[in-house]
Amino acid sequence: MNKDQAKIRLEELQIILNEHSHRYYVLDDPLISDVEYDKLFRELQDIEKEFPDLIHPNSPTKRVGGAVLEEFSTLEHSMPMLSLSNALNEDELKDFYQRLRKNTGRDEIELIGEPKLDGLGVELIYRKGEFEAGATRGDGYTGEDITENLKTIPQIPMKLRGKIFPDLLEVRGEVIISKINFEKLNKEREKMGEKLFANPRNAAAGSLRQLDSKVTAHRPLEIFIYAPGKIEGFEYNTHMDLLEQFKNWGFPVNPMNQVVKNEDEMIAYFREMETDRESMPYDIDGIVVKVNDIALQNQLGMRTRTPRWAIAGKFKARTEITQIESIVAQVGRTGVLTPVANLKPVQLGGVVVSRATLHNQDEIDRKDIRVGDWVVIERAGDVIPKVIKVLKERRPKNTVSYHLPETCPVCGAKVQRVEGGVALKCVHRDCPAQLKTGIEHFVSKRAMNIDGLGEKIIDQLVDAGLLTSVADLYALKFKDLAVLERFGEKSANNLIRSIKTSQKRPLSNVIYALGIPNVGEYLARVLSDHFESLDDLLASDQETLIAIDDIGEIVAESIISFSNDPDNRKMIKVLQEYGIDPHAGDRGEKPLQGKIFVFTGSLETLTRDDAKDLVRDLGAKASGSVSAKTDYLVSGESSGSKLDKARELGIKIMNEKEFILFIKEFDVEMPDNKEQMKLF
Ligand SMILES: [Zn+2]
């Protein structure tokens, strides 16, 4: 065989082998026996051995793995691989559907339902039909280049099938290991004395991130493709059309994907998948529904980080049975005692669970939870597991009811029942437990963003008497820190610097950092839109507070009782003396700094929230009511009294179109940016 003949035969063999492996691995419908396949494969190997310069980078022989890497290089996604928002139950799925109806003005919107696989998200890149590279999802913007490992997954085509394909095709999919293969893999590892994988997802992730692709080649990885990345030179009208095209190009597409025509069908699909979950060959943890019509997807656009046209519907958390070994009372930032059960450790949804919250005394009484009880625990999302019920049939003899202590487990002060509530609370001013959790909150990223103050350091500083309130942080000196255990000079310097930087935090973060009960991050931002400074906030009365959108009576009362507390006033005064006294105007040099916008009526292409976010990002405030201070009124469809009032006051009025043109002048990223849209 001369070189020209070899070249021709190699090309033939590649086409034949690719075709057979597609029929075997993707279609599960082989035409030839394994022996016949091996014979052809060996012929290919022999020719490649004789003519090594003819070896194609995507040759079927590359499927067995290549050279061992030192480390993975990174690969930037040409379009970010962002995430989806979650619906935690049927009602939230219905809410999603209703939002779609509202935002599109249509009664029924056709969706595609897909099982949500529990694996590792990857991107595959094809140029002119040839597989070029692949990466993990990473942080969504940059992933690890795992090209060699992906080549070992026999379902992934090295060359697209058919004659017509885009110049550039990026597809996204989930790499998984089936339940059966996971069991087999762990059995083998057990035999070899190797560490077992906790679940199929970990096994898939661990296998894909091997520096030696020969190891990956031996792992039973599978893939389903479900979304586009960037595509150049191919148009399609619906997501389902695209999925069909994926199949034609040779990609495995989940056969459970289904068109759902309306809300009822969506819920039926969700229920069906949840029922079938256990009998499926691989793990799924929910469904994904996407608007089928691409033009409609584009019209709906993006929220800040997630598309408006898709959502993940999560199944109910898994439950497990275990035994309560002890119950302890924890004291939180507000002094409230929370009973926590220490459990016999148990695997639940892939993690080992050893604690569960019991919420409060009433909850314990209602469920009659005792130390020694066997209980059903549940973990939903990422929240702390909770006890669903007690298995009274398995209750050991001589158990006794549990009661929260009458004194604070940390400072020993007598606890009090919170007025009108079920919680017990340590109201002792100087309770170190409250102080410590209060400081942890104060320094956290979204509050004052002080780096290098972990739980252990805070414990040491409080125990050494160096911190008696959050304000003491600003009096800390280098020499105070230098005496701490395992605290080096560099970390001490960094911490001091970080504390100093935090003095310039914007008003919203400082309000959040104060830890006013019921005032989380969002409400802190709302308050910072309405008040000029901390003093301004502290001086507000019930009436002013309730007039603000999103602030109800309970929150208003919380703020007032916080403000009226002399200790809090003192603490804030000390903070101000240390220079922490942000004003609304200090939020940087933004183009619309200090301007006040009011939105009224319904907007067509933007949601109210997106519109508010846009002006806030430019330094303006979004207010709920028109007053003489209002600078702009943005008026949508069917605006009412606000429009009249604005006219009366001679305020600048814009319709939605004018608003969008106005805002685009500032070079902002619009939420319905087309580039961002075809992410999923
Ligand atoms: Zn206490």
XYZ file of C-alpha atoms and ligand atoms in Angstrom:
681
model
C 0.000 0.000 0.000
C 1.497 3.334 -1.002
C 0.838 6.599 0.793
C -1.928 7.747 -1.534
C -3.766 4.468 -1.193
C -3.292 4.625 2.569
C -4.768 8.104 2.698
C -7.866 7.031 0.782
C -8.349 3.887 2.896
C -7.877 5.834 6.139
C -10.602 8.278 5.155
C -12.914 5.404 4.247
C -12.258 3.592 7.493
C -12.886 6.727 9.529
C -16.264 7.252 7.888
C -17.217 3.600 8.343
C -16.077 3.422 11.966
C -17.740 6.740 12.872
C -20.969 5.529 11.332
C -20.906 2.224 13.190
C -20.024 3.801 16.460
C -22.913 6.284 16.022
C -25.296 3.391 15.384
C -23.951 1.497 18.375
C -23.588 4.249 20.995
C -26.162 6.863 19.997
C -28.904 4.942 18.201
C -28.347 1.673 20.077
C -28.955 -0.084 16.757
C -25.725 -1.729 15.530
C -25.368 -3.093 12.012
C -22.186 -5.088 12.509
C -20.847 -7.316 15.258
C -18.198 -6.258 17.743
C -15.762 -8.638 16.056
C -16.302 -6.995 12.677
C -15.879 -3.570 14.248
C -12.645 -4.578 15.951
C -11.303 -5.900 12.670
C -11.892 -2.567 10.921
C -10.466 -0.696 13.901
C -7.297 -2.795 13.817
C -6.894 -2.145 10.109
C -7.046 1.579 10.846
C -4.472 1.224 13.629
C -2.113 -0.707 11.360
C -2.242 1.870 8.575
C -1.743 4.705 11.068
C 1.288 2.889 12.460
C 2.790 2.645 9.018
C 1.953 6.240 8.049
C 1.942 8.227 11.292
C 1.893 11.583 9.494
C -1.516 10.679 8.081
C -3.151 10.357 11.505
C -6.167 12.638 11.720
C -6.526 14.502 15.070
C -10.102 13.193 15.302
C -9.285 9.627 14.285
C -11.329 6.928 16.065
C -8.043 5.704 17.569
C -7.884 8.965 19.576
C -10.882 7.768 21.555
C -8.645 5.687 23.807
C -6.885 8.713 25.278
C -3.706 10.622 24.616
C -0.749 12.141 26.435
C -0.971 12.955 30.145
C -1.446 16.692 30.786
C 0.349 18.751 33.447
C -2.755 20.832 33.962
C -5.839 21.906 32.042
C -5.646 25.088 30.060
C -8.657 27.359 30.194
C -11.163 27.982 27.467
C -13.343 31.042 27.366
C -16.958 30.496 26.322
C -17.860 32.697 23.391
C -21.268 33.061 25.029
C -21.505 32.653 28.793
C -23.012 29.409 30.107
C -25.339 30.987 32.623
C -27.835 29.302 34.865
C -31.605 29.068 35.005
C -33.876 30.328 37.731
C -35.568 27.636 39.787
C -39.166 26.767 40.473
C -39.319 24.765 43.683
C -42.833 23.396 43.232
C -45.814 23.241 40.886
C -47.104 26.628 41.996
C -43.863 28.319 41.075
C -43.938 26.604 37.679
C -47.454 27.949 37.194
C -46.225 31.410 38.202
C -43.588 31.116 35.499
C -46.242 30.256 32.942
C -48.431 33.152 34.028
C -45.472 35.534 33.726
C -44.926 34.264 30.182
C -48.579 34.948 29.373
C -48.334 38.416 30.825
C -45.060 39.271 29.105
C -46.129 37.989 25.701
C -49.801 38.871 25.770
C -50.593 35.354 24.549
C -52.974 32.894 26.157
C -50.953 29.786 25.415
C -47.252 29.458 24.909
C -45.721 26.296 23.541
C -42.853 24.966 25.633
C -40.337 22.150 25.486
C -40.011 20.024 28.594
C -36.696 18.278 29.215
C -35.535 16.101 32.087
C -32.947 17.989 34.135
C -29.928 15.711 34.254
C -27.719 15.650 37.297
C -24.280 15.610 35.706
C -21.596 17.982 34.518
C -22.357 20.691 31.950
C -19.948 20.930 29.002
C -19.595 22.785 25.738
C -18.472 21.204 22.449
C -17.126 23.291 19.583
C -17.264 22.208 15.930
C -15.718 24.086 13.044
C -16.799 23.119 9.528
C -18.243 19.942 10.966
C -15.060 18.789 12.752
C -14.835 18.536 16.515
C -12.346 21.191 17.588
C -12.473 21.559 21.361
C -14.588 21.163 24.466
C -14.703 22.683 27.920
C -16.367 22.389 31.292
C -18.893 25.010 32.324
C -16.428 26.426 34.890
C -17.644 29.723 36.296
C -19.954 30.150 33.320
C -17.545 32.413 31.476
C -14.368 30.353 31.397
C -14.086 26.588 31.659
C -11.313 24.006 31.559
C -10.213 22.701 28.201
C -11.079 18.990 28.427
C -10.944 18.294 24.686
C -8.901 15.075 24.958
C -11.206 13.671 27.617
C -14.327 14.483 25.643
C -12.917 12.625 22.640
C -13.036 9.433 24.697
C -16.831 9.627 25.024
C -17.976 7.442 22.140
C -21.336 9.231 21.770
C -19.666 12.525 20.890
C -19.272 12.763 17.119
C -15.775 13.671 15.957
C -17.287 14.699 12.655
C -20.851 15.890 12.214
C -23.069 13.624 10.150
C -24.761 14.812 6.994
C -23.651 17.240 4.335
C -24.805 20.603 5.657
C -23.473 22.025 8.866
C -22.673 25.477 10.258
C -19.221 27.054 9.923
C -19.223 27.277 13.689
C -21.361 25.138 15.941
C -21.217 25.229 19.699
C -23.471 22.839 21.576
C -24.035 22.348 25.266
C -24.846 19.163 27.053
C -24.622 17.213 30.269
C -22.085 14.445 30.822
C -23.483 11.740 33.073
C -22.868 8.224 34.347
C -25.884 5.926 34.472
C -26.984 4.409 37.765
C -25.977 0.887 36.676
C -22.551 1.974 35.470
C -22.062 3.961 38.658
C -22.682 0.841 40.752
C -20.281 -1.177 38.593
C -17.628 1.526 38.758
C -17.815 1.720 42.541
C -17.685 -2.085 42.842
C -14.506 -2.155 40.772
C -13.027 0.632 42.867
C -13.916 -1.212 46.052
C -12.121 -4.299 44.745
C -9.050 -2.207 43.943
C -9.171 -0.557 47.363
C -9.848 2.846 45.833
C -12.027 5.586 47.276
C -15.683 5.279 46.289
C -17.578 8.033 44.491
C -20.401 9.589 46.504
C -22.855 9.702 43.594
C -23.017 9.422 39.798
C -22.530 13.164 39.361
C -19.282 13.170 41.341
C -18.125 10.136 39.379
C -18.846 11.882 36.068
C -17.146 15.102 37.174
C -14.123 13.262 38.558
C -13.762 11.242 35.362
C -13.962 14.255 33.082
C -11.368 16.152 35.056
C -8.652 13.522 34.715
C -5.340 14.831 33.430
C -4.736 11.397 31.930
C -7.372 10.914 29.229
C -6.634 7.166 29.200
C -8.272 7.019 32.615
C -11.291 8.926 31.307
C -11.510 6.523 28.371
C -12.207 3.701 30.825
C -15.046 5.517 32.560
C -18.565 4.820 31.280
C -19.412 8.440 30.447
C -22.479 9.379 28.442
C -23.775 12.683 27.179
C -27.022 14.368 26.150
C -26.999 17.592 24.129
C -29.720 20.109 24.965
C -28.736 23.659 24.085
C -26.899 25.798 21.562
C -23.937 28.010 22.224
C -22.809 30.261 19.400
C -23.907 29.100 15.952
C -22.744 30.700 12.711
C -24.323 29.810 9.432
C -27.463 28.014 10.502
C -30.940 29.374 11.206
C -33.787 27.686 13.053
C -37.214 28.720 14.236
C -37.920 26.569 17.259
C -35.915 24.873 19.974
C -37.456 21.535 18.956
C -36.249 22.041 15.361
C -32.775 22.629 16.720
C -32.916 19.467 18.857
C -33.994 17.492 15.766
C -31.080 18.976 13.847
C -28.735 18.025 16.697
C -29.873 14.421 16.190
C -29.261 14.637 12.449
C -25.750 15.863 13.106
C -25.183 12.775 15.231
C -25.619 14.069 18.785
C -27.465 12.115 21.445
C -30.600 14.056 22.427
C -32.749 12.972 25.345
C -35.733 10.951 24.083
C -37.822 12.162 27.036
C -37.859 15.737 25.688
C -41.402 16.694 24.859
C -43.449 19.558 23.488
C -45.913 20.833 26.111
C -48.635 23.013 24.679
C -50.044 24.728 27.745
C -49.865 25.057 31.517
C -51.728 21.805 32.218
C -49.425 19.827 29.960
C -46.407 21.420 31.624
C -47.605 20.339 35.077
C -48.495 16.869 33.762
C -44.977 16.546 32.334
C -43.446 17.668 35.637
C -45.483 15.050 37.549
C -44.739 12.315 35.051
C -40.999 12.920 35.249
C -41.076 13.040 39.036
C -42.924 9.711 39.148
C -40.558 8.146 36.610
C -37.492 9.521 38.320
C -36.618 6.344 40.219
C -37.011 4.080 37.191
C -34.883 6.230 34.901
C -31.445 4.859 33.998
C -29.742 8.026 35.259
C -30.274 10.646 37.974
C -32.501 13.602 37.254
C -33.338 16.303 39.782
C -36.096 18.150 37.976
C -37.278 19.299 34.595
C -36.351 22.266 32.432
C -39.012 24.029 30.414
C -38.118 26.419 27.609
C -40.208 28.535 25.260
C -40.135 26.669 21.951
C -40.398 29.629 19.569
C -36.978 31.281 19.169
C -38.467 34.635 18.117
C -40.525 34.585 21.301
C -37.429 33.693 23.335
C -35.704 36.741 21.906
C -38.703 38.905 22.635
C -38.777 37.758 26.260
C -35.047 38.283 26.715
C -32.948 38.064 29.841
C -33.160 39.039 33.446
C -29.800 40.099 34.857
C -28.351 36.584 34.883
C -31.096 34.263 33.732
C -33.362 34.046 30.701
C -37.030 34.886 31.087
C -38.060 32.139 28.676
C -36.824 29.108 30.613
C -36.942 27.738 34.124
C -35.788 24.667 36.032
C -38.579 22.937 37.945
C -36.970 21.150 40.878
C -38.375 17.952 42.299
C -39.138 17.642 45.954
C -36.033 17.042 47.976
C -35.145 13.506 48.831
C -35.813 12.236 52.261
C -33.858 9.865 54.456
C -34.289 8.194 57.812
C -31.857 8.602 60.672
C -31.653 8.938 64.441
C -31.365 12.041 66.625
C -28.313 11.774 68.865
C -28.746 15.045 70.730
C -30.465 18.401 70.556
C -28.629 21.666 71.212
C -29.786 25.273 71.352
C -27.909 27.744 69.149
C -28.010 31.474 69.777
C -28.276 33.608 66.654
C -27.527 37.232 65.813
C -30.817 38.474 67.178
C -30.514 36.353 70.335
C -33.133 33.845 69.234
C -32.514 30.287 70.407
C -32.768 27.757 67.592
C -32.930 24.070 68.489
C -30.673 21.972 66.262
C -30.668 18.176 66.126
C -27.375 16.337 65.864
C -28.045 13.303 63.700
C -26.423 9.983 63.083
C -24.657 10.958 59.804
C -26.551 9.863 56.704
C -26.220 10.336 52.918
C -28.867 12.618 51.502
C -28.895 13.799 47.900
C -25.153 13.342 47.601
C -23.953 14.919 50.832
C -23.494 13.623 54.347
C -26.017 15.203 56.676
C -25.393 15.279 60.412
C -27.525 18.182 61.604
C -31.065 19.369 61.062
C -32.866 22.455 62.247
C -35.892 21.973 64.512
C -36.961 25.635 64.086
C -38.453 26.369 67.531
C -40.102 24.910 70.631
C -43.595 24.863 69.091
C -42.324 22.830 66.172
C -40.711 20.357 68.590
C -43.930 20.102 70.603
C -46.114 19.729 67.534
C -44.045 16.895 66.089
C -43.080 15.568 69.537
C -39.414 15.307 68.623
C -37.177 13.646 71.226
C -33.533 12.716 71.585
C -33.175 9.081 70.450
C -36.043 9.302 67.953
C -35.815 7.908 64.437
C -36.885 10.674 62.112
C -37.492 11.381 58.435
C -35.279 14.245 57.286
C -35.500 16.203 54.073
C -33.153 18.503 52.243
C -34.638 20.998 49.805
C -32.255 22.967 47.626
C -29.211 24.061 49.535
C -30.985 24.859 52.774
C -30.283 23.152 56.066
C -32.022 19.790 56.326
C -35.148 19.611 58.411
C -37.044 16.944 60.306
C -40.294 16.022 58.541
C -41.682 13.568 61.045
C -40.913 11.229 63.881
C -41.243 7.465 63.388
C -42.985 6.850 66.695
C -43.080 3.052 66.080
C -39.303 3.047 66.388
C -39.092 5.276 69.443
C -36.715 3.787 72.042
C -37.900 3.322 75.648
C -37.443 6.042 78.274
C -37.246 9.020 75.942
C -38.351 12.367 77.336
C -39.775 15.492 75.740
C -37.238 18.156 74.850
C -37.498 21.704 76.126
C -35.282 24.591 75.169
C -33.234 25.783 78.155
C -34.564 28.637 80.263
C -31.165 30.235 80.278
C -28.956 31.197 77.368
C -26.514 28.351 76.672
C -23.779 30.881 75.972
C -24.060 33.662 78.560
C -26.363 32.049 81.132
C -28.877 34.904 81.160
C -32.564 34.050 81.487
C -34.277 33.773 78.101
C -37.580 35.440 77.225
C -40.430 34.518 74.948
C -40.584 36.936 72.041
C -43.759 38.979 72.227
C -46.509 37.410 70.174
C -44.070 34.895 68.707
C -43.011 31.337 69.354
C -39.302 32.042 69.656
C -37.234 32.180 72.825
C -34.635 34.859 72.956
C -31.566 35.793 74.966
C -31.966 39.514 75.530
C -28.743 39.910 77.458
C -26.894 42.865 75.950
C -23.429 41.487 76.133
C -24.188 37.906 75.186
C -21.063 36.829 73.310
C -23.057 34.504 71.045
C -25.108 37.363 69.654
C -22.067 39.538 69.419
C -20.104 36.916 67.489
C -22.858 36.169 64.981
C -23.546 39.904 64.688
C -19.908 40.532 63.774
C -19.914 37.655 61.285
C -22.864 39.258 59.574
C -21.359 42.748 59.723
C -18.124 41.716 57.984
C -19.782 39.437 55.404
C -19.271 40.071 51.703
C -22.593 41.738 50.994
C -22.415 43.790 54.173
C -19.099 45.524 54.956
C -17.064 43.078 52.880
C -14.187 42.771 55.354
C -11.841 39.995 54.283
C -9.909 37.756 56.631
C -12.258 37.751 59.608
C -13.360 34.158 59.853
C -15.363 32.582 62.664
C -12.249 31.478 64.571
C -10.590 34.911 64.449
C -13.811 36.576 65.599
C -14.034 34.081 68.487
C -10.506 34.931 69.542
C -11.046 38.692 69.306
C -14.298 38.565 71.283
C -12.855 36.208 73.892
C -9.815 38.477 74.280
C -12.169 41.395 74.944
C -10.954 43.268 71.881
C -14.374 43.354 70.275
C -17.389 44.335 72.355
C -19.372 45.685 69.408
C -18.969 45.879 65.641
C -17.691 49.433 66.016
C -14.617 48.115 67.886
C -13.391 46.659 64.593
C -12.323 50.131 63.552
C -10.193 50.545 66.667
C -8.220 47.361 66.005
C -4.484 47.908 65.760
C -1.824 45.811 64.143
C -0.427 44.866 67.570
C -3.845 43.585 68.694
C -3.873 41.146 65.824
C -0.230 40.157 66.027
C -0.799 38.366 69.328
C -3.531 36.153 67.899
C -2.875 32.507 67.345
C -1.761 31.607 63.831
C -2.159 35.143 62.572
C 0.775 36.208 60.448
C 2.017 39.708 59.766
C 0.728 39.628 56.233
C -2.785 38.572 57.157
C -2.853 41.169 59.942
C -1.894 43.894 57.472
C -4.444 42.693 54.951
C -7.162 42.658 57.565
C -6.386 46.192 58.750
C -6.433 47.368 55.156
C -9.709 45.593 54.477
C -11.296 47.176 57.570
C -10.155 50.590 56.420
C -11.557 50.069 52.918
C -14.913 49.106 54.398
C -15.338 52.619 55.805
C -16.314 53.690 52.312
C -19.087 51.135 51.812
C -22.250 52.526 50.193
C -25.346 53.246 52.240
C -27.272 50.127 51.205
C -24.482 47.788 52.348
C -24.072 49.637 55.648
C -27.809 49.449 56.335
C -27.712 45.729 55.598
C -24.637 45.306 57.828
C -26.445 46.818 60.829
C -28.472 43.634 61.069
C -31.848 45.267 61.628
C -34.261 42.358 62.100
C -36.313 41.670 58.929
C -34.126 43.952 56.813
C -32.237 41.808 54.315
C -30.157 42.834 51.371
C -33.060 43.782 49.136
C -34.864 45.944 51.682
C -31.579 47.592 52.627
C -31.298 48.681 49.023
C -34.886 49.915 49.009
C -34.212 51.943 52.167
C -31.014 53.387 50.730
C -33.088 54.634 47.798
C -35.330 56.568 50.148
C -33.055 57.944 52.814
C -30.104 60.236 52.540
C -28.041 58.843 55.386
C -28.103 56.649 58.491
C -29.322 59.635 60.548
C -32.100 60.190 58.057
C -33.147 56.540 58.379
C -32.964 56.552 62.186
C -35.175 59.642 62.324
C -37.925 58.140 60.146
C -41.344 57.428 61.556
C -43.879 54.681 60.940
C -45.816 56.740 58.409
C -42.808 57.546 56.232
C -41.645 53.943 56.280
C -44.975 52.374 55.378
C -45.351 54.798 52.475
C -42.365 53.101 50.813
C -43.177 50.292 48.363
C -42.132 46.903 49.767
C -42.000 48.103 53.391
C -44.838 46.668 55.469
C -45.863 47.208 59.054
C -43.679 44.494 60.529
C -40.542 45.800 58.835
C -41.410 49.376 59.774
C -41.802 48.350 63.419
C -38.513 46.458 63.316
C -36.712 49.525 62.007
C -38.271 51.816 64.569
C -37.574 49.601 67.530
C -34.013 49.167 66.269
C -33.645 52.944 65.975
C -35.130 53.568 69.395
C -32.709 51.245 71.133
C -30.105 53.402 72.909
C -27.372 50.789 72.426
C -27.934 50.716 68.684
C -27.870 54.509 68.563
C -24.630 54.516 70.460
C -23.136 51.879 68.169
C -24.092 53.875 65.071
C -22.715 57.055 66.595
C -19.365 55.365 67.191
C -19.371 54.020 63.629
C -19.996 57.519 62.338
C -17.108 58.811 64.415
C -14.931 56.231 62.696
C -16.028 57.657 59.360
C -18.732 55.165 58.450
C -21.403 57.637 57.507
C -22.399 57.043 53.907
C -24.756 59.402 52.160
C -27.017 58.520 49.302
C -24.985 60.797 47.053
C -21.692 59.048 47.811
C -22.348 56.103 45.581
C -19.701 57.039 43.095
C -19.691 59.234 40.029
C -22.581 57.788 38.103
C -24.208 59.533 35.147
C -27.665 59.735 36.714
C -26.440 60.250 40.273
C -29.187 61.516 42.535
C -31.904 61.590 39.872
C -35.284 60.186 40.850
C -37.315 58.029 38.472
C -40.900 56.926 38.838
C -42.328 54.137 36.670
C -45.999 53.841 36.017
C -48.216 51.700 33.830
C -47.116 48.428 32.248
C -43.974 48.295 30.150
C -43.781 46.124 27.087
C -40.200 45.132 26.515
C -38.867 45.562 30.034
C -40.179 44.426 33.365
C -40.591 47.058 36.024
C -37.785 45.436 38.043
C -35.376 45.461 35.109
C -36.185 49.091 34.393
C -35.538 50.000 38.038
C -32.271 48.066 38.017
C -31.151 49.922 34.911
C -31.589 53.359 36.437
C -30.130 52.256 39.783
C -27.033 51.014 37.993
C -26.640 54.516 36.618
C -26.860 56.012 40.097
C -30.495 57.104 40.031
C -33.230 56.166 42.452
C -36.481 54.462 41.582
C -39.300 55.822 43.675
C -42.868 54.613 43.976
C -44.651 57.942 44.074
C -44.518 61.205 42.178
C -43.475 64.290 44.105
C -41.800 67.616 43.436
C -38.454 65.807 43.815
C -39.190 63.436 40.921
C -36.982 64.050 37.884
C -38.431 61.612 35.340
C -41.677 59.761 34.982
C -41.564 56.745 32.685
C -45.082 56.036 31.589
C -46.163 52.719 30.106
C -49.537 51.490 28.934
C -52.603 52.541 30.937
C -50.862 54.952 33.278
C -53.183 56.527 35.779
C -53.023 59.213 38.416
C -49.219 59.348 38.567
C -49.125 60.587 34.993
C -51.660 63.312 35.768
C -49.732 64.384 38.824
C -46.437 64.454 36.911
C -48.019 66.643 34.243
C -49.291 68.956 36.944
C -45.827 69.234 38.471
C -44.165 69.752 35.097
C -41.983 66.654 35.451
C -40.176 65.267 32.405
C -42.305 62.415 31.029
C -41.019 59.633 28.760
C -42.758 56.695 27.167
C -41.042 53.322 27.115
C -39.402 53.820 23.738
C -38.023 57.207 24.734
C -36.816 55.763 28.012
C -34.936 52.972 26.248
C -33.309 55.416 23.829
C -32.431 57.677 26.743
C -30.904 54.873 28.766
C -28.983 53.438 25.810
C -27.111 56.735 25.581
C -25.271 55.658 28.714
C -23.969 52.555 27.054
C -25.701 50.180 29.447
C -26.278 46.539 28.763
C -29.967 46.084 28.095
C -31.600 43.060 29.685
C -32.867 41.791 26.344
C -29.493 41.923 24.681
C -29.671 39.571 21.712
C -26.162 38.198 22.044
C -26.918 37.001 25.531
C -30.118 35.392 24.561
C -29.286 32.230 22.779
C -27.495 30.904 25.786
C -29.392 27.803 26.519
Zn -26.919 34.851 75.847
